């Protein structure tokens, strides 16, 4: 089993593993990998998605198990600091829960902690958008609206045209029903939990426990540019995860 992977940085240095959003693939992390030349960096396409579509159908447990084997084979010392954005966040949490020996530290960006309300309506809306954007012209417009970098827009279009509704539905079923584990192994864990509207709700997960009383973290930014902005945010976290101050 081979996951398509972008790889960068310095071989032999501690490895950071980046896990992508459902609306993107490994390309979303290319600027982040370039910003971390002193670390060994890996950004795979998740099983069942993009250029790893042949390894589907996608499940959170299956993705976590596949990544554990991938880490053992490709990461320095068989361990990683893992950064997961949106869909990549639950995958990272499952990896930590099922294979804690493979994870040193974790950062989960823009994740949910429980099942999404009104999931059938969300699925119906997603199907309508998917069905309506089965043309290169509309997908190119969508890529611009999402802030996909110009260098990756053609890839975004081709990957979305190749994605089938059953494959996307499998992702939705897993992601919308996801509930964060009640307890996780005692590793440093940072969670940025997204919210729409209302006051900021700082949430910090530390040492395997939800701990809102410690070093609260502001909610993740939401909006049309998250595909562009999430990698910029994530580029600041591996340094801190490795025990160094993140750049300002």
Steps between C-alpha positions, in 0.01 A plus 500: 500500500647836391365840598581782260721731706673835484827487691734779600754628745801328646523121503582367843344793684179456706203443270186714483200335333236728343146372434275686260140618483226317311482788250871478419788254492870499574555807279349724770810441715760578233570855632522364856752235401708767326493711818649219713834408338645391833243228563421182310148556366242265348160588352314197362170486316267318740384149401200517268564862400679683218807305378444236770142438379586142406543421872135580587236503616597751767443425867654674798621174653636375168681828437654491849621143452643576156680804636648300788663265250605798287664670800686184593637479147568867420537709817823557689505256790150378411336799675350833395366829617164498320304804380146432375269761350121448488458137380866447580427584865278198575742281305784627720293439815424145386868446426587615851229284659576184299878530458634725776854367456515675162415853626721734703277808485183603316329817381139478381382808310136587431357175632165399647475301822159339453250400230388786277134601553262471204747281314247377237439860392873560476543188286215607273652845459840353425349267239333798333828693485692193382242432227494865389877534468575214262669734251851637480374856473297485821771313688755759390270770641464300823879466526540877480221556753665262746834672461674201344847620391525552125768231471257237630169603341529263204570213739202602715277490193624161378478337844145623550393382156645157576330474840184291497197569716531164684858590594397843628197355678728259686706794625187687608358202687820461700565868563147606594454214747842543660520531876832582665630226731420557867868453583821500301855393583700756702679685222505877437182570304382835366144529363358802319126436496305685234176684572262711294397828654454572867774567750839339482515172689859426600572128505832342585569130518809414698650174625213299357229696681268782404626784712323833436680655793844487342639723227175542308522510124273717290260333261622429152422749226208405279418634158575474128879519537561216744673283238749782451532612863511167686847405373629844600367445850634147516849609401524670839418191707766236432771722651301531821416131498869425484563702813609826334320830486281540193590794276294815543 
